[in-house]
Coordinates of C-alpha atoms in Angstrom, one line a residue:
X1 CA 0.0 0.0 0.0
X2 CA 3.0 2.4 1.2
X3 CA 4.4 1.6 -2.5
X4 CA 1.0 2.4 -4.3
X5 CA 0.6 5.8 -2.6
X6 CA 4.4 6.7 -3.5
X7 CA 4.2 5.6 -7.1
X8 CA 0.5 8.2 -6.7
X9 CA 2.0 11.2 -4.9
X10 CA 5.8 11.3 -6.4
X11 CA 4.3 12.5 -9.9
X12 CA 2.2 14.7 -8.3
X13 CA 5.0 16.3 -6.2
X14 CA 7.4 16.8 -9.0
X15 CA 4.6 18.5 -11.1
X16 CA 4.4 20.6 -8.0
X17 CA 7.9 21.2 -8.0
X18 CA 8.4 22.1 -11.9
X19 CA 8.3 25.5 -13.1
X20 CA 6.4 24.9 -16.0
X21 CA 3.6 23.8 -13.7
X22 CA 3.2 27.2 -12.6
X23 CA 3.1 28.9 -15.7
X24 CA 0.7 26.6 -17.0
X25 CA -1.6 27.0 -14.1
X26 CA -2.1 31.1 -14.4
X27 CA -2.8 30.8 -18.1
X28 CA -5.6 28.3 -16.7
X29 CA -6.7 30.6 -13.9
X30 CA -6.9 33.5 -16.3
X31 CA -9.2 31.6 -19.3
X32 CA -11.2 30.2 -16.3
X33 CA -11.9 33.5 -14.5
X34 CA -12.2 35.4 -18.2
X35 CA -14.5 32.4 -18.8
X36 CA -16.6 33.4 -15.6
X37 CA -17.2 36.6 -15.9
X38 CA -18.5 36.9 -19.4
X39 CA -19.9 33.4 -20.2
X40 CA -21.6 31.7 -17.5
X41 CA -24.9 31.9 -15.8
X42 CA -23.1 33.7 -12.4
X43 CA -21.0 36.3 -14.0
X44 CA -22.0 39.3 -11.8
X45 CA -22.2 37.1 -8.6
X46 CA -18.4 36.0 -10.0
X47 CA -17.4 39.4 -10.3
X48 CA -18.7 40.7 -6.8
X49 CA -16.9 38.1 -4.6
X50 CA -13.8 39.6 -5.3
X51 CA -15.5 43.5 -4.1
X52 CA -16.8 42.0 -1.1
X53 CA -16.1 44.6 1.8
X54 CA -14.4 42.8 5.0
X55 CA -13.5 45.9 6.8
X56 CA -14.5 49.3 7.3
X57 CA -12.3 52.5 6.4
X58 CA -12.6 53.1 10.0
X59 CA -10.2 50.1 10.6
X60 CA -7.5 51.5 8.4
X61 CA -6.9 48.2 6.5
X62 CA -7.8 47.0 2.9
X63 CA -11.6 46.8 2.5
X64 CA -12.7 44.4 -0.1
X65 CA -11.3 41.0 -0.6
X66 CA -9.5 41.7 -4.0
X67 CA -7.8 45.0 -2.2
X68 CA -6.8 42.2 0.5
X69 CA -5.1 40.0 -2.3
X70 CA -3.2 42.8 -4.1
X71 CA -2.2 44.3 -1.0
X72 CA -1.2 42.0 1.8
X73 CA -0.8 38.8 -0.1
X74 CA 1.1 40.0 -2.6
X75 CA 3.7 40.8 -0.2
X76 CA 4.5 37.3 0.3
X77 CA 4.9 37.2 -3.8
X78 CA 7.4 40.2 -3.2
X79 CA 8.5 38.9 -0.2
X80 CA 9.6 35.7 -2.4
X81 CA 11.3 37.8 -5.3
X82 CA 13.3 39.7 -2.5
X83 CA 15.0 36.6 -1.4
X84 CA 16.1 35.2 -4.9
X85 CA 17.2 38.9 -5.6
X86 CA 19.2 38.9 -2.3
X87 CA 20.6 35.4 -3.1
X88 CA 21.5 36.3 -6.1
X89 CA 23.3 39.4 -5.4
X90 CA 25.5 37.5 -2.3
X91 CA 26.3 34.9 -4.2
X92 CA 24.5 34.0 -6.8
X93 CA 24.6 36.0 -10.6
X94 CA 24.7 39.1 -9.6
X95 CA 27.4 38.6 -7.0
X96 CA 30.2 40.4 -9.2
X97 CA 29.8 43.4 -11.3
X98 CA 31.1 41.0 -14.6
X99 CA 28.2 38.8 -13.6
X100 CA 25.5 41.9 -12.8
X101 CA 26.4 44.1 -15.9
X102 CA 24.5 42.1 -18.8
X103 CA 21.0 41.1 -17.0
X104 CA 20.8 44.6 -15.6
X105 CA 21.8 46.3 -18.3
X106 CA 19.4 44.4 -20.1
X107 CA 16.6 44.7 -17.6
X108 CA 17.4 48.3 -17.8
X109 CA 17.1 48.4 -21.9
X110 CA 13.7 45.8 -21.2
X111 CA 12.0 48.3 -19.1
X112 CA 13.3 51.3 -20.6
X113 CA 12.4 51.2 -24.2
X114 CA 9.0 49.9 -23.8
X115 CA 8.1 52.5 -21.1
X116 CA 8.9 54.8 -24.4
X117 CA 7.0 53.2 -26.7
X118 CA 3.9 53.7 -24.6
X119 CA 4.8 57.5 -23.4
X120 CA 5.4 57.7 -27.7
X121 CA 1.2 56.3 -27.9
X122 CA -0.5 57.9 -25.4
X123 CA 2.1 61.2 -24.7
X124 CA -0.9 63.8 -25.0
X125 CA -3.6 61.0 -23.7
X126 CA -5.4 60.5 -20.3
X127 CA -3.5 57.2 -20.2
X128 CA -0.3 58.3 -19.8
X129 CA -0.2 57.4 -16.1
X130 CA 0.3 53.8 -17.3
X131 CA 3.9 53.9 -18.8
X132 CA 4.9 51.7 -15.8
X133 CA 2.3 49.0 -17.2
X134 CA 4.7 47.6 -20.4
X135 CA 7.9 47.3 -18.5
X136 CA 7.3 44.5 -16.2
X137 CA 8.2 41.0 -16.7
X138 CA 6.5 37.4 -15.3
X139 CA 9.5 35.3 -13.4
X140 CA 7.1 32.5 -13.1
X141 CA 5.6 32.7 -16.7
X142 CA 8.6 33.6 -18.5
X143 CA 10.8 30.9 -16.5
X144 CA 8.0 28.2 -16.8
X145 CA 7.5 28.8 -20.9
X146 CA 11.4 28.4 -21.3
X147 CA 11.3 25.1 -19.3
X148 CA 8.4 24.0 -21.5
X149 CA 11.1 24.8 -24.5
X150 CA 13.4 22.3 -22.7
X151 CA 16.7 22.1 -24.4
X152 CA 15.4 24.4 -27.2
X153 CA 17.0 27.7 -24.5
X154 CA 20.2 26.8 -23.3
X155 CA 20.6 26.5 -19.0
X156 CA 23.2 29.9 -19.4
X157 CA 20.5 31.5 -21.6
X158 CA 17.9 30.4 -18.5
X159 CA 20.0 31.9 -16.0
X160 CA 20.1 35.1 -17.8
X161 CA 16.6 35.2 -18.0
X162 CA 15.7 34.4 -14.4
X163 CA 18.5 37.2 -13.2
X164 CA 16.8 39.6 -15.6
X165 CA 13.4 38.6 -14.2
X166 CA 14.5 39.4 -11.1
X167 CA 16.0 42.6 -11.6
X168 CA 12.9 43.8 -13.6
X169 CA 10.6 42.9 -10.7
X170 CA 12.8 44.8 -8.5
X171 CA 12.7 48.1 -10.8
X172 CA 9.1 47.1 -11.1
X173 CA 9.1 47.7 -7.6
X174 CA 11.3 50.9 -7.4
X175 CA 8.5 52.1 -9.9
X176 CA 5.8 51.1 -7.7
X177 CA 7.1 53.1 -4.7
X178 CA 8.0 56.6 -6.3
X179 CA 5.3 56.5 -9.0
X180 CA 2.5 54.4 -8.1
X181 CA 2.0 55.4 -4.3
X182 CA -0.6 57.8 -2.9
X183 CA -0.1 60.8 -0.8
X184 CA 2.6 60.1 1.8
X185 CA 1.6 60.1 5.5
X186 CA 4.9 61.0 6.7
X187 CA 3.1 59.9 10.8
X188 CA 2.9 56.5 9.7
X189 CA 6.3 56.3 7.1
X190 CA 8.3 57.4 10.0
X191 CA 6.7 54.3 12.3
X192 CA 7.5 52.0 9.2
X193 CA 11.2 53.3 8.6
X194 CA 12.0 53.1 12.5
X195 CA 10.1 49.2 12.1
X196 CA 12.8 48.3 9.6
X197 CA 15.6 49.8 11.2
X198 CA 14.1 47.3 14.2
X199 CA 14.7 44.1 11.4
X200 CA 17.8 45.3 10.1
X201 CA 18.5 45.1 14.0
X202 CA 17.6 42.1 14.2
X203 CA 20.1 40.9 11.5
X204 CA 23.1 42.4 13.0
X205 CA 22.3 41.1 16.6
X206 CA 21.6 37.4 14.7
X207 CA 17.9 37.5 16.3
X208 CA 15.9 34.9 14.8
X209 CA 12.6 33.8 16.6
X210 CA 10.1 33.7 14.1
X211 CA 7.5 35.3 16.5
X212 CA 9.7 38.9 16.7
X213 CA 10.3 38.9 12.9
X214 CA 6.4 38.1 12.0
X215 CA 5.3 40.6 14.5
X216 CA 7.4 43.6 13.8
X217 CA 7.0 43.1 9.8
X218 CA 3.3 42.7 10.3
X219 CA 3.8 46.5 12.2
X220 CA 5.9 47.5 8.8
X221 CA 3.0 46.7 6.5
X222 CA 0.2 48.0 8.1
X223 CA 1.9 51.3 9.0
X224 CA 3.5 51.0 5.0
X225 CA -0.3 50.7 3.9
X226 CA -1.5 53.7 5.8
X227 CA 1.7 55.6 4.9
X228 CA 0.3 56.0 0.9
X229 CA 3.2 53.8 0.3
X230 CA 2.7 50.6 -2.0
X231 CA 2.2 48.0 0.9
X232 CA 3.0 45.1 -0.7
X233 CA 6.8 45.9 -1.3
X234 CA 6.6 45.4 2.7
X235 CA 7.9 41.8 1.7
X236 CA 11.3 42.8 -0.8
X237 CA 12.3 44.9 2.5
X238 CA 11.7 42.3 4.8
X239 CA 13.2 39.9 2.3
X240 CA 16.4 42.2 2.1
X241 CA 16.6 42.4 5.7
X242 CA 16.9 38.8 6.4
X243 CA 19.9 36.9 7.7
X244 CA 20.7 35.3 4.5
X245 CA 21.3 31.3 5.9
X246 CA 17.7 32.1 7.3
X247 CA 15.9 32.9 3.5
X248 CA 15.8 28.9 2.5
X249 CA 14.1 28.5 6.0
X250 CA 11.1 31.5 5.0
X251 CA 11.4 30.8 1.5
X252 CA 9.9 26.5 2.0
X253 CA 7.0 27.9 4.2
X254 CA 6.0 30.2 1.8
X255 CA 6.9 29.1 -1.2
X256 CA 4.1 26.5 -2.2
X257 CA 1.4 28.9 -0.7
X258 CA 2.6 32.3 -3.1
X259 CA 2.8 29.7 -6.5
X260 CA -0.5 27.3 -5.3
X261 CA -2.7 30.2 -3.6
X262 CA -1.6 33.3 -4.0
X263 CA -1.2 33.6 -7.3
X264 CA -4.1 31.9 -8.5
X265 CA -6.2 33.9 -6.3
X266 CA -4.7 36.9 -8.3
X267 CA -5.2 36.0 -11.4
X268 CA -8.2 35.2 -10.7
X269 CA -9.6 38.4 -8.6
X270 CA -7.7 40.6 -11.6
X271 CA -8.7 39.0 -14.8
X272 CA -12.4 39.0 -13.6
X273 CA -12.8 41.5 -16.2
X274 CA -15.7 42.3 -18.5
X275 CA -14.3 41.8 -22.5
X276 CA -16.0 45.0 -24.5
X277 CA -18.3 43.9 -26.9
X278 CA -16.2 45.5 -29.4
X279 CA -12.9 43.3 -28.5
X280 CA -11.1 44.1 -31.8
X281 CA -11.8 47.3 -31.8
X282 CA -10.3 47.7 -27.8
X283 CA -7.1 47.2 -29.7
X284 CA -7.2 50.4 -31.3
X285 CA -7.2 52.3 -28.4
X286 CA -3.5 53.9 -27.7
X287 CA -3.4 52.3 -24.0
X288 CA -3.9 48.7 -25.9
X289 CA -1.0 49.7 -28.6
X290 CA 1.6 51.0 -26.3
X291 CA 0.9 48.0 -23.7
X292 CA 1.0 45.8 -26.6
X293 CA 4.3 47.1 -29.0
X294 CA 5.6 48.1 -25.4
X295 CA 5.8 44.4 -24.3
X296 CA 5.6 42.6 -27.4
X297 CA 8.1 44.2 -29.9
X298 CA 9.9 46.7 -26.8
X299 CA 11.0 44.1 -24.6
X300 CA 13.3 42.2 -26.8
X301 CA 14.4 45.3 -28.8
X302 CA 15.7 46.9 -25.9
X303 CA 16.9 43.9 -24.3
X304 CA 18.7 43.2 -27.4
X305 CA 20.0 46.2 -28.3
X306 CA 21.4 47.2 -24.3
X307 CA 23.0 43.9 -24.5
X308 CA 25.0 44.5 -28.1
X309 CA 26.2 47.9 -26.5
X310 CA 27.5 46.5 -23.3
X311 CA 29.4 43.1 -25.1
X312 CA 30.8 45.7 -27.4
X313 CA 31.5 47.8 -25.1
X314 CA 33.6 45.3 -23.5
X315 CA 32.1 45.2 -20.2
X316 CA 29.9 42.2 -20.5
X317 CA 30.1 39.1 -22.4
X318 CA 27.4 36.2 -23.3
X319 CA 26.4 33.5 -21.6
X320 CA 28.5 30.3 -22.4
X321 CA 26.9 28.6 -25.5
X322 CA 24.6 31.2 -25.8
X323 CA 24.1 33.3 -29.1
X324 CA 22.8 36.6 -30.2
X325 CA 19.8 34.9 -32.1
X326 CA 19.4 32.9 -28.5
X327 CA 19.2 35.9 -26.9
X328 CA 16.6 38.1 -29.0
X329 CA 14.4 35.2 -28.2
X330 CA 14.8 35.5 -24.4
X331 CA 14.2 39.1 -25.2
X332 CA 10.5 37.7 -26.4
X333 CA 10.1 35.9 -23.5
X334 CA 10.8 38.7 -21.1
X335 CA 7.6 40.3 -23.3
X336 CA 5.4 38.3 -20.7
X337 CA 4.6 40.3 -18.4
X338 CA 1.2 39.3 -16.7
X339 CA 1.7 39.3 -13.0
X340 CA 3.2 42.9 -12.0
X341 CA 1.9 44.7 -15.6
X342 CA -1.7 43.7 -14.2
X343 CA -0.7 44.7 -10.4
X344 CA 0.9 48.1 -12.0
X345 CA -2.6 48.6 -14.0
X346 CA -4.6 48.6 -10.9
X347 CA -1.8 50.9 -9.1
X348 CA -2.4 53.2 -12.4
X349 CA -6.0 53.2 -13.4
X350 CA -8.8 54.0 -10.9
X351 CA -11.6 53.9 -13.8
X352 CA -12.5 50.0 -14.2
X353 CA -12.8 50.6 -18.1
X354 CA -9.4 51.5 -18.4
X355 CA -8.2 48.8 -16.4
X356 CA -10.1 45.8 -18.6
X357 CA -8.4 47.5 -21.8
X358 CA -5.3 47.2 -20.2
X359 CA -5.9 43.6 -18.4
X360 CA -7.0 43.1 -22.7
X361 CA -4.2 44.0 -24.1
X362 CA -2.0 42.7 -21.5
X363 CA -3.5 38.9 -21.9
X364 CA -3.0 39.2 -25.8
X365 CA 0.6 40.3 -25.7
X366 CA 0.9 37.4 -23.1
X367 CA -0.4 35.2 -26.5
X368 CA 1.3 37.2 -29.1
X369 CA 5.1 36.6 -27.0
X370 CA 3.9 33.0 -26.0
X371 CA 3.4 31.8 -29.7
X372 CA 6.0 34.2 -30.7
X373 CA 9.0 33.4 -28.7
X374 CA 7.9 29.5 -29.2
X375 CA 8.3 29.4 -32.4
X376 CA 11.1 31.2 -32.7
X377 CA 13.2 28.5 -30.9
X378 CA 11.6 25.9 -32.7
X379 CA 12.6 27.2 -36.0
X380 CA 16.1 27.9 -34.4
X381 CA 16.1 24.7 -34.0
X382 CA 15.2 22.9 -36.5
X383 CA 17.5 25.8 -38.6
X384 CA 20.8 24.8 -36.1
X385 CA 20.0 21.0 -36.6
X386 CA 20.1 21.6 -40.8
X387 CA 23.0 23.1 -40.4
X388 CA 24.3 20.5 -37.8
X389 CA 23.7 17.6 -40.2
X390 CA 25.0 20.0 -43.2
X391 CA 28.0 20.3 -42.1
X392 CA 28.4 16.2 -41.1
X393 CA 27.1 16.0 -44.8
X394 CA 29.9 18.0 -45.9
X395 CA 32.6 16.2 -43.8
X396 CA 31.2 12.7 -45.1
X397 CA 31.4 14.1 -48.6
X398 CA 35.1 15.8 -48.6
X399 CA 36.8 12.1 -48.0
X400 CA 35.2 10.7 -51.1
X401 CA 36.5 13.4 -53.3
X402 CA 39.6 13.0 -52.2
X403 CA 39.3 9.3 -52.6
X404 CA 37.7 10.0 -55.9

């Protein structure tokens, strides 16, 4: 019986442990929750769940259920994101400046040329507030599409696009805080910079009891949230604070309930969006072109072209085994953007009909990089392997002339 139940549950676990499960799991949350709320029987009971009030302004704390999700459990996405950016910069790749230079200056080029494109659509529009929108990038969609390629993307060419990922979400966040904020409460922003100080504390004096940390980071966000500050970058600080021999410790209690939970529940709650009746016509709109050349053609234009100036510059180089052709396709990958361009559009918009034309044209450049960047490495490959068995052709072929 033990046997039976092992043969059951190890599948199971290393589905739950692959990162393509993860990607494929939001695209089925969003065409389930897009599916809801336009097509079934219960689409306005759908849609109110997620604007059901649990507290009162009075209590200083989000209201509705979907403000819950975006705002406190998405700190524990952040909070996640923090810790692989903190890794990575103590000892991971971005531990050196020769490592750091190419993914940020590509992450740099990624976010900056987009934002562009959208300021060059809507630069005299009432949607300019939503430049932020095209520069983000999806670790967990991005990373779980190029495992889906397999062998297609290189493992140097993954690496580079996981560090990019996470250097993106962290300008992603920078953008949230001095951009996307509301009117500071300096009251409560001094509380929540004398809280960190408290964890940064902590670190120094090697205090670890788990009921100290929770309670004084609990203090950070709530005082963060009232502050007119995003709250949810409440977990990258508390991330960065962290002893880091304590993150793998945070990181497995977390881990499984920010990929299985927490992000369904947001892809859920923020694709619950109406589709205009006119959905081709939506595209026309300036806010759907910039989101949509912004991400789908900015991203790996300005990923690719950063990364050219820096190699020939002399201060980066390419992965091992990696080429430039390799690279413009991780560019089109990096064009996903989901997760934070749909938190930035709710940070951006107030008006609900701007945010469903931006939650639009954000799902369709998710589709237009997807089948893009797929097959663009499948025609790399099957180009590489013509070439591969061209050239064994031609080294066949040269001993029987010469035998000739």
């Amino acid at each position: 019986m033990e046997r039976i139940l092992k043969r059951a549950i190890d599948p199971l676990r290393i589905l739950i442990n692959d990162s393509r499960f993860t990607g494929v799991m939001l695209i089925v949350c969003t065409i389930t929750s897009i599916f809801f709320a336009n097509y079934s029987g219960s689409a306005a009971f759908y849609k109110t769940v997620w604007e059901v009030r649990l507290f009162p302004p009075s209590y200083h704390l989000p209201e509705t259920f979907i403000s819950w999700i975006n705002n406190y459990m998405m700190a524990f996405f952040f909070m996640m994101a923090g810790m692989e950016i903190k890794r990575e910069l103590v000892n991971g790749e971005l531990s050196s400046f020769k490592k750091a230079v190419l993914p940020f200056g590509a992450a740099l080029g990624g976010m900056l040329v987009p934002a562009l494109i959208f300021v060059a659509f809507n630069l005299h529009t009432s949607y300019l507030k939503g430049w932020g929108i095209p520069t983000a990038t999806d670790i967990a969609f991005s990373v779980g599409i190029a495992s889906i390629l397999g062998k297609r993307v290189p493992v140097g060419l993954k690496i580079l696009l996981m560090a990019l990922a996470i250097i993106d979400d962290l300008g992603a966040i920078v953008v949230i805080a001095l951009f996307y904020g509301g009117h500071i409460h300096w009251l409560f922003f001094i509380i929540a910079a004398l809280l960190y100080v408290t964890l940064i504390l902590f670190n120094f004096f090697k205090i670890e009891s788990k009921i100290l940390w929770a309670v004084v980071s609990v203090g950070l966000w709530i005082t963060l949230y009232n502050s007119g500050v995003e709250a949810s970058i409440a977990g990258v600080l508390i991330a960065f604070a962290m002893p880091i021999d304590m993150l793998p410790k945070f990181e497995v209690h977390i881990h499984k309930y920010v990929n299985f939970l927490i992000l369904p529940l947001f892809a859920f709650a923020n694709t619950a969006i109406l589709l205009p009746t006119n959905i081709i016509g939506s595209f026309s709109s300036t806010l759907s072109l910039g989101i949509m050349f912004g991400l789908v053609i900015g991203k790996p234009v300005g990923i690719f072209l950063f990364s050219r100036v820096l190699v020939a510059l002399k201060v980066a180089s390419l992965p091992r085994n990696v080429s430039w052709k390799q690279l413009f396709g991780m560019g089109a990958l990096a064009g996903i953007g989901f997760t934070m361009s749909i938190f930035t559009t709710m940070l951006a918009f107030k008006q609900e009909a701007f945010q469903d034309v931006a939650k639009v044209a954000i799902l369709a450049s998710v589709l237009l990089s997807l089948v893009f960047s797929m097959a663009y490495f499948m025609a790399l490959n099957i180009k590489e392997k013509v070439e591969h068995l061209t050239e064994e052709f031609e080294m066949i072929k040269q001993p029987e002339q010469v035998l000739g």
